[in-house]
Amino acid sequence: MTADRTDPVVRTPHGAVRGRYERGIAVFRGIPYAAPPFGPRRFRPPVPPEPWDGVRDAGSFGPTAPKPPYSEAFAQFLADPVIPGDDCLNLNVWTPEPAPGARLPVLVWLHGGALTRGSSAVPVYDGSAFARDGIVFVSVNYRLGVEGYGLFPDTPANPGLRDQLAALCWVHEAVRAFGGDPDNVTLCGQSAGAISAGALIAAPQAQGLVRRAVLQSGPPESTERDKVRRMVRRMAARLRIPATAEAFAAVDRALLLRTQAEAGRLSSPVLGGPAFGIVVDGDLVPRDPLQALLDGEAARGVELLMGWTRDEYRLWLVPGGLLERVDRLGPVVLAGAMARCRAGHEVPRGYRTLHPDAGTAETVGQMVTDHLLRVPLHRLADARPGTSYLYEFAWPSRRPALGACHALELGFVFDSGAVPESVMLAGADAPHGLCDEMHAAWVRFAATGDPGWQAWDATHPVRIFNEGGPRIAHGPRDTEIALWAALPRVPQPAPAPDTWARRAELASAVRRLRRSVGARRR
């Protein structure tokens, strides 16, 4: 079908949808790409939606996946709207030209939120600026938490990741009608969305669907199966049911969310703990995604744009005053972080030598961030020179103590820094020029594969985004990255018998800190 200027209509594989023109951009919201994942389909892989007759209205965001709310401490910084309804496997399209012949670059967005929160309806993720600049922008909802990443003996693993694959297949089949080029698709995400994007470009079923990928603050990785099982077992014990999908499917959704929030309240990026994550399943994820990409077996020819923020950890520690508590409990938290990173004493000693003025919280935060994020991304860039581009977002928030924290860059990526939900994290008066620079880099990469600076090579060029104009640094934080490669790592030798008491004391203190974190999150 053709679209007119007052009421754009496009035919999808399952039926026609009517969107809206907003400031010259055609916007279609809440388009189902899979059937509602409830009833007999709960905890099962996604299946196509039922086709519909006539024209379906696509003027409003569709339902969001079930999720617990952010704690009060985090809700002051992060918006997470809830839209009720079963039809939560939906997506949105912003396009400047909803016509099959346009063949514009396509950017597919996977939101973050630790695989337990977030949605495509977060106002920061408005795709208007991308469409304004000639990109067909698609944002996706997918199952979260135990519904999307619970590990059960009676259903396939990773249903949330399978949702994302189904959405990517929908894009490949349908986006031409919205003006997009299915052969020029960039898959991008932040945090858990970046982890998901990394897993998808490594997945055998997704080969050929993606030309480029953007990984922001999240490396390709898989989670230990036992870590996810412990979360499921904790929930099962609280619910007094078997740890099976059949038993969980019989539980009321609201009760399941409350139980999930309670079971996961002690987990944190710094100290670890049971959590949901993508697991190796022998099918969609046949092996660890990072290793598959490092070996060159997957995503041959896929160009990568990868980045992080300078102070990722501050979003984990500043809300609720945890930054100060970590400094006060220095040795205890450092012991927990060393266990989290599987690091010997040489690693924190090296960080203190490099940064003698840093407190314990900064040392622990940067050490964990390097272990979880920067080291894997550097390894991936080293394995794919010439087709990888790296950057660091270094502008500090106007909000006290947040610095250049996790998720701060998103308002700049989307050129949505003026919306109230961006101001919650960045503060008022974010620099417009920096918004223009970062947004333009993503647009250029999606359109051409070149964000505007030197590709990764032996000099390790990293684009630094901050006030003061473009700057390329060669090897920022390379010294810390080299520290991980050069220094001994665990397994450590077993402690002598007279150290067991001290080890038990430290473990008990770490548990107390986790309980404190959980209490502040509630």
Short mmCIF file of C-alpha atoms in Angstrom, two decimals, residues 64-312:
data_model
loop_
_atom_site.label_atom_id
_atom_site.label_comp_id
_atom_site.label_asym_id
_atom_site.label_seq_id
_atom_site.Cartn_x
_atom_site.Cartn_y
_atom_site.Cartn_z
CA THR A 64 5.63 -3.55 27.76
CA ALA A 65 6.98 -6.87 29.02
CA PRO A 66 6.22 -7.71 32.67
CA LYS A 67 8.91 -6.25 34.94
CA PRO A 68 9.36 -5.05 38.52
CA PRO A 69 9.75 -1.30 39.08
CA TYR A 70 13.08 0.33 39.82
CA SER A 71 13.79 1.00 43.47
CA GLU A 72 13.19 4.53 44.70
CA ALA A 73 16.95 5.19 44.67
CA PHE A 74 17.24 4.34 40.96
CA ALA A 75 13.85 5.68 39.84
CA GLN A 76 15.07 9.25 40.38
CA PHE A 77 17.58 8.69 37.57
CA LEU A 78 15.98 6.12 35.22
CA ALA A 79 12.53 6.22 33.62
CA ASP A 80 10.74 2.93 32.91
CA PRO A 81 7.11 3.32 31.78
CA VAL A 82 4.71 0.40 32.16
CA ILE A 83 2.02 -0.25 29.53
CA PRO A 84 -0.25 -3.16 30.51
CA GLY A 85 -1.37 -5.89 28.16
CA ASP A 86 -0.43 -9.35 26.86
CA ASP A 87 0.72 -8.35 23.35
CA CYS A 88 4.18 -7.29 24.55
CA LEU A 89 6.22 -8.74 21.67
CA ASN A 90 5.95 -5.62 19.58
CA LEU A 91 8.17 -3.07 17.88
CA ASN A 92 8.12 0.50 16.61
CA VAL A 93 9.30 2.07 13.35
CA TRP A 94 10.32 5.66 12.61
CA THR A 95 10.91 6.33 8.91
CA PRO A 96 11.33 9.46 6.76
CA GLU A 97 9.95 7.72 3.68
CA PRO A 98 7.55 4.75 4.14
CA ALA A 99 7.86 3.48 0.58
CA PRO A 100 9.49 0.28 -0.77
CA GLY A 101 11.85 2.05 -3.15
CA ALA A 102 13.65 4.24 -0.59
CA ARG A 103 16.18 1.57 0.55
CA LEU A 104 17.43 3.60 3.51
CA PRO A 105 19.87 2.29 6.16
CA VAL A 106 18.15 0.51 9.06
CA LEU A 107 19.06 0.70 12.74
CA VAL A 108 17.50 -1.86 15.15
CA TRP A 109 17.61 -0.91 18.84
CA LEU A 110 17.64 -3.34 21.80
CA HIS A 111 17.11 -1.55 25.11
CA GLY A 112 19.08 -2.19 28.28
CA GLY A 113 17.94 -2.83 31.85
CA ALA A 114 19.86 -5.90 33.11
CA LEU A 115 17.42 -8.15 31.16
CA THR A 116 14.86 -7.40 33.89
CA ARG A 117 13.69 -3.84 33.15
CA GLY A 118 13.35 -1.33 30.33
CA SER A 119 11.28 -1.11 27.16
CA SER A 120 11.14 0.58 23.77
CA ALA A 121 8.67 3.11 25.23
CA VAL A 122 11.32 4.93 27.30
CA PRO A 123 11.11 8.52 25.96
CA VAL A 124 14.90 8.80 25.66
CA TYR A 125 14.74 6.15 22.89
CA ASP A 126 12.60 8.24 20.54
CA GLY A 127 13.76 7.46 17.01
CA SER A 128 12.75 10.76 15.42
CA ALA A 129 16.28 12.17 15.17
CA PHE A 130 17.54 9.06 13.38
CA ALA A 131 14.67 9.18 10.89
CA ARG A 132 15.22 12.92 10.42
CA ASP A 133 18.79 12.04 9.38
CA GLY A 134 17.80 9.38 6.85
CA ILE A 135 17.74 6.20 8.98
CA VAL A 136 14.80 3.80 9.36
CA PHE A 137 14.83 3.25 13.12
CA VAL A 138 13.26 0.15 14.72
CA SER A 139 13.00 -0.40 18.51
CA VAL A 140 12.02 -3.73 20.04
CA ASN A 141 10.28 -5.05 23.16
CA TYR A 142 11.24 -8.53 24.36
CA ARG A 143 10.55 -10.74 27.37
CA LEU A 144 12.46 -9.92 30.56
CA GLY A 145 13.47 -11.55 33.83
CA VAL A 146 12.30 -15.04 34.55
CA GLU A 147 9.78 -14.86 31.67
CA GLY A 148 12.59 -14.27 29.18
CA TYR A 149 15.73 -15.69 30.78
CA GLY A 150 14.67 -18.26 33.38
CA LEU A 151 16.40 -21.60 32.88
CA PHE A 152 14.08 -24.63 33.14
CA PRO A 153 14.41 -28.33 32.33
CA ASP A 154 11.15 -28.43 30.34
CA THR A 155 11.55 -25.49 27.89
CA PRO A 156 14.30 -24.18 25.59
CA ALA A 157 16.61 -21.60 27.14
CA ASN A 158 16.85 -17.90 26.22
CA PRO A 159 13.26 -17.14 25.12
CA GLY A 160 13.97 -13.39 25.43
CA LEU A 161 16.90 -13.68 23.03
CA ARG A 162 14.70 -15.76 20.72
CA ASP A 163 12.20 -12.89 20.80
CA GLN A 164 14.93 -10.54 19.59
CA LEU A 165 15.87 -12.95 16.80
CA ALA A 166 12.21 -13.11 15.75
CA ALA A 167 12.12 -9.30 15.64
CA LEU A 168 15.30 -9.23 13.56
CA CYS A 169 13.77 -11.73 11.12
CA TRP A 170 10.65 -9.54 10.96
CA VAL A 171 12.84 -6.56 10.08
CA HIS A 172 14.58 -8.51 7.33
CA GLU A 173 11.22 -9.47 5.84
CA ALA A 174 9.18 -6.30 6.43
CA VAL A 175 11.44 -3.25 6.58
CA ARG A 176 11.57 -2.71 2.80
CA ALA A 177 7.90 -1.65 2.91
CA PHE A 178 8.84 1.03 5.48
CA GLY A 179 11.58 2.41 3.24
CA GLY A 180 14.45 0.40 4.69
CA ASP A 181 17.18 -1.69 3.07
CA PRO A 182 17.18 -5.22 4.56
CA ASP A 183 20.77 -5.64 3.34
CA ASN A 184 21.96 -2.62 5.36
CA VAL A 185 20.86 -3.39 8.94
CA THR A 186 22.78 -2.19 11.99
CA LEU A 187 21.90 -3.99 15.24
CA CYS A 188 22.64 -1.91 18.31
CA GLY A 189 22.05 -1.93 22.02
CA GLN A 190 23.23 -0.58 25.36
CA SER A 191 24.11 -2.59 28.47
CA ALA A 192 21.96 -5.75 28.37
CA GLY A 193 20.87 -4.70 24.88
CA ALA A 194 24.52 -4.68 23.77
CA ILE A 195 25.12 -8.08 25.36
CA SER A 196 22.09 -9.32 23.42
CA ALA A 197 23.31 -7.76 20.17
CA GLY A 198 26.67 -9.47 20.64
CA ALA A 199 25.01 -12.81 21.22
CA LEU A 200 22.82 -12.39 18.13
CA ILE A 201 25.59 -11.51 15.70
CA ALA A 202 27.39 -14.66 16.92
CA ALA A 203 24.26 -16.84 16.60
CA PRO A 204 24.16 -19.23 13.61
CA GLN A 205 20.48 -18.39 12.95
CA ALA A 206 21.25 -14.66 12.61
CA GLN A 207 24.08 -14.91 10.10
CA GLY A 208 23.36 -12.68 7.12
CA LEU A 209 20.73 -10.61 8.92
CA VAL A 210 23.10 -7.95 10.27
CA ARG A 211 25.69 -5.88 8.41
CA ARG A 212 26.92 -3.81 11.35
CA ALA A 213 26.56 -3.76 15.13
CA VAL A 214 26.93 -1.19 17.91
CA LEU A 215 27.81 -2.47 21.39
CA GLN A 216 27.52 0.29 24.01
CA SER A 217 28.48 -0.60 27.60
CA GLY A 218 28.00 -4.33 27.10
CA PRO A 219 30.25 -7.04 25.63
CA PRO A 220 29.24 -10.32 24.01
CA GLU A 221 29.03 -12.81 26.86
CA SER A 222 27.22 -15.79 28.29
CA THR A 223 26.20 -16.29 31.92
CA GLU A 224 27.03 -19.41 33.89
CA ARG A 225 24.02 -21.69 33.80
CA ASP A 226 24.28 -22.36 37.53
CA LYS A 227 24.03 -18.63 38.25
CA VAL A 228 20.69 -18.46 36.45
CA ARG A 229 19.52 -21.74 38.00
CA ARG A 230 20.17 -20.31 41.47
CA MET A 231 17.85 -17.40 40.71
CA VAL A 232 15.14 -19.76 39.49
CA ARG A 233 15.58 -22.03 42.50
CA ARG A 234 15.40 -19.09 44.91
CA MET A 235 12.14 -18.04 43.33
CA ALA A 236 10.79 -21.61 43.35
CA ALA A 237 11.63 -21.97 47.04
CA ARG A 238 9.81 -18.75 47.91
CA LEU A 239 6.81 -19.79 45.82
CA ARG A 240 6.96 -23.38 47.11
CA ILE A 241 6.72 -24.85 43.62
CA PRO A 242 8.99 -27.02 41.47
CA ALA A 243 11.64 -25.17 39.44
CA THR A 244 9.93 -26.00 36.13
CA ALA A 245 8.38 -23.85 33.43
CA GLU A 246 5.08 -25.70 33.86
CA ALA A 247 4.93 -24.78 37.55
CA PHE A 248 6.03 -21.18 36.98
CA ALA A 249 3.47 -20.74 34.19
CA ALA A 250 0.70 -21.39 36.69
CA VAL A 251 1.83 -18.50 38.94
CA ASP A 252 0.11 -15.14 38.79
CA ARG A 253 2.24 -12.60 36.90
CA ALA A 254 2.20 -9.97 39.65
CA LEU A 255 3.25 -12.51 42.28
CA LEU A 256 6.02 -13.75 40.02
CA LEU A 257 7.38 -10.21 39.60
CA ARG A 258 7.36 -9.57 43.36
CA THR A 259 9.15 -12.85 43.96
CA GLN A 260 11.71 -12.12 41.26
CA ALA A 261 12.47 -8.71 42.76
CA GLU A 262 12.91 -10.21 46.23
CA ALA A 263 15.10 -13.08 45.01
CA GLY A 264 17.38 -10.77 43.04
CA ARG A 265 17.69 -7.86 45.44
CA LEU A 266 21.17 -8.87 46.66
CA SER A 267 22.70 -9.11 43.19
CA SER A 268 24.87 -6.26 41.92
CA PRO A 269 27.32 -5.65 39.07
CA VAL A 270 30.10 -5.03 41.62
CA LEU A 271 29.67 -8.02 43.92
CA GLY A 272 27.82 -10.38 41.59
CA GLY A 273 25.27 -12.87 42.88
CA PRO A 274 22.56 -14.89 41.13
CA ALA A 275 21.11 -13.09 38.12
CA PHE A 276 19.43 -13.66 34.79
CA GLY A 277 21.54 -13.80 31.66
CA ILE A 278 22.03 -15.37 28.26
CA VAL A 279 23.26 -18.96 28.59
CA VAL A 280 24.93 -21.38 26.21
CA ASP A 281 22.08 -23.59 25.02
CA GLY A 282 23.56 -25.68 22.21
CA ASP A 283 21.17 -24.10 19.72
CA LEU A 284 20.76 -20.34 19.42
CA VAL A 285 23.86 -19.88 21.61
CA PRO A 286 25.98 -22.96 20.81
CA ARG A 287 29.06 -21.53 22.55
CA ASP A 288 30.17 -18.41 24.38
CA PRO A 289 29.44 -15.51 21.97
CA LEU A 290 32.65 -13.62 22.72
CA GLN A 291 34.78 -16.68 22.02
CA ALA A 292 32.89 -17.37 18.79
CA LEU A 293 33.55 -13.81 17.64
CA LEU A 294 37.19 -13.87 18.74
CA ASP A 295 37.77 -17.07 16.80
CA GLY A 296 36.33 -15.50 13.66
CA GLU A 297 33.76 -18.24 13.19
CA ALA A 298 30.79 -15.90 13.41
CA ALA A 299 29.77 -12.54 11.95
CA ARG A 300 32.45 -12.48 9.28
CA GLY A 301 32.43 -9.05 7.66
CA VAL A 302 30.21 -7.47 10.35
CA GLU A 303 31.60 -4.03 11.25
CA LEU A 304 31.62 -3.06 14.93
CA LEU A 305 31.24 0.23 16.80
CA MET A 306 31.93 -0.31 20.51
CA GLY A 307 32.03 2.08 23.44
CA TRP A 308 31.73 2.67 27.16
CA THR A 309 31.40 5.57 29.58
CA ARG A 310 34.36 6.72 31.65
CA ASP A 311 32.64 6.13 35.00
CA GLU A 312 30.22 3.26 34.31
#
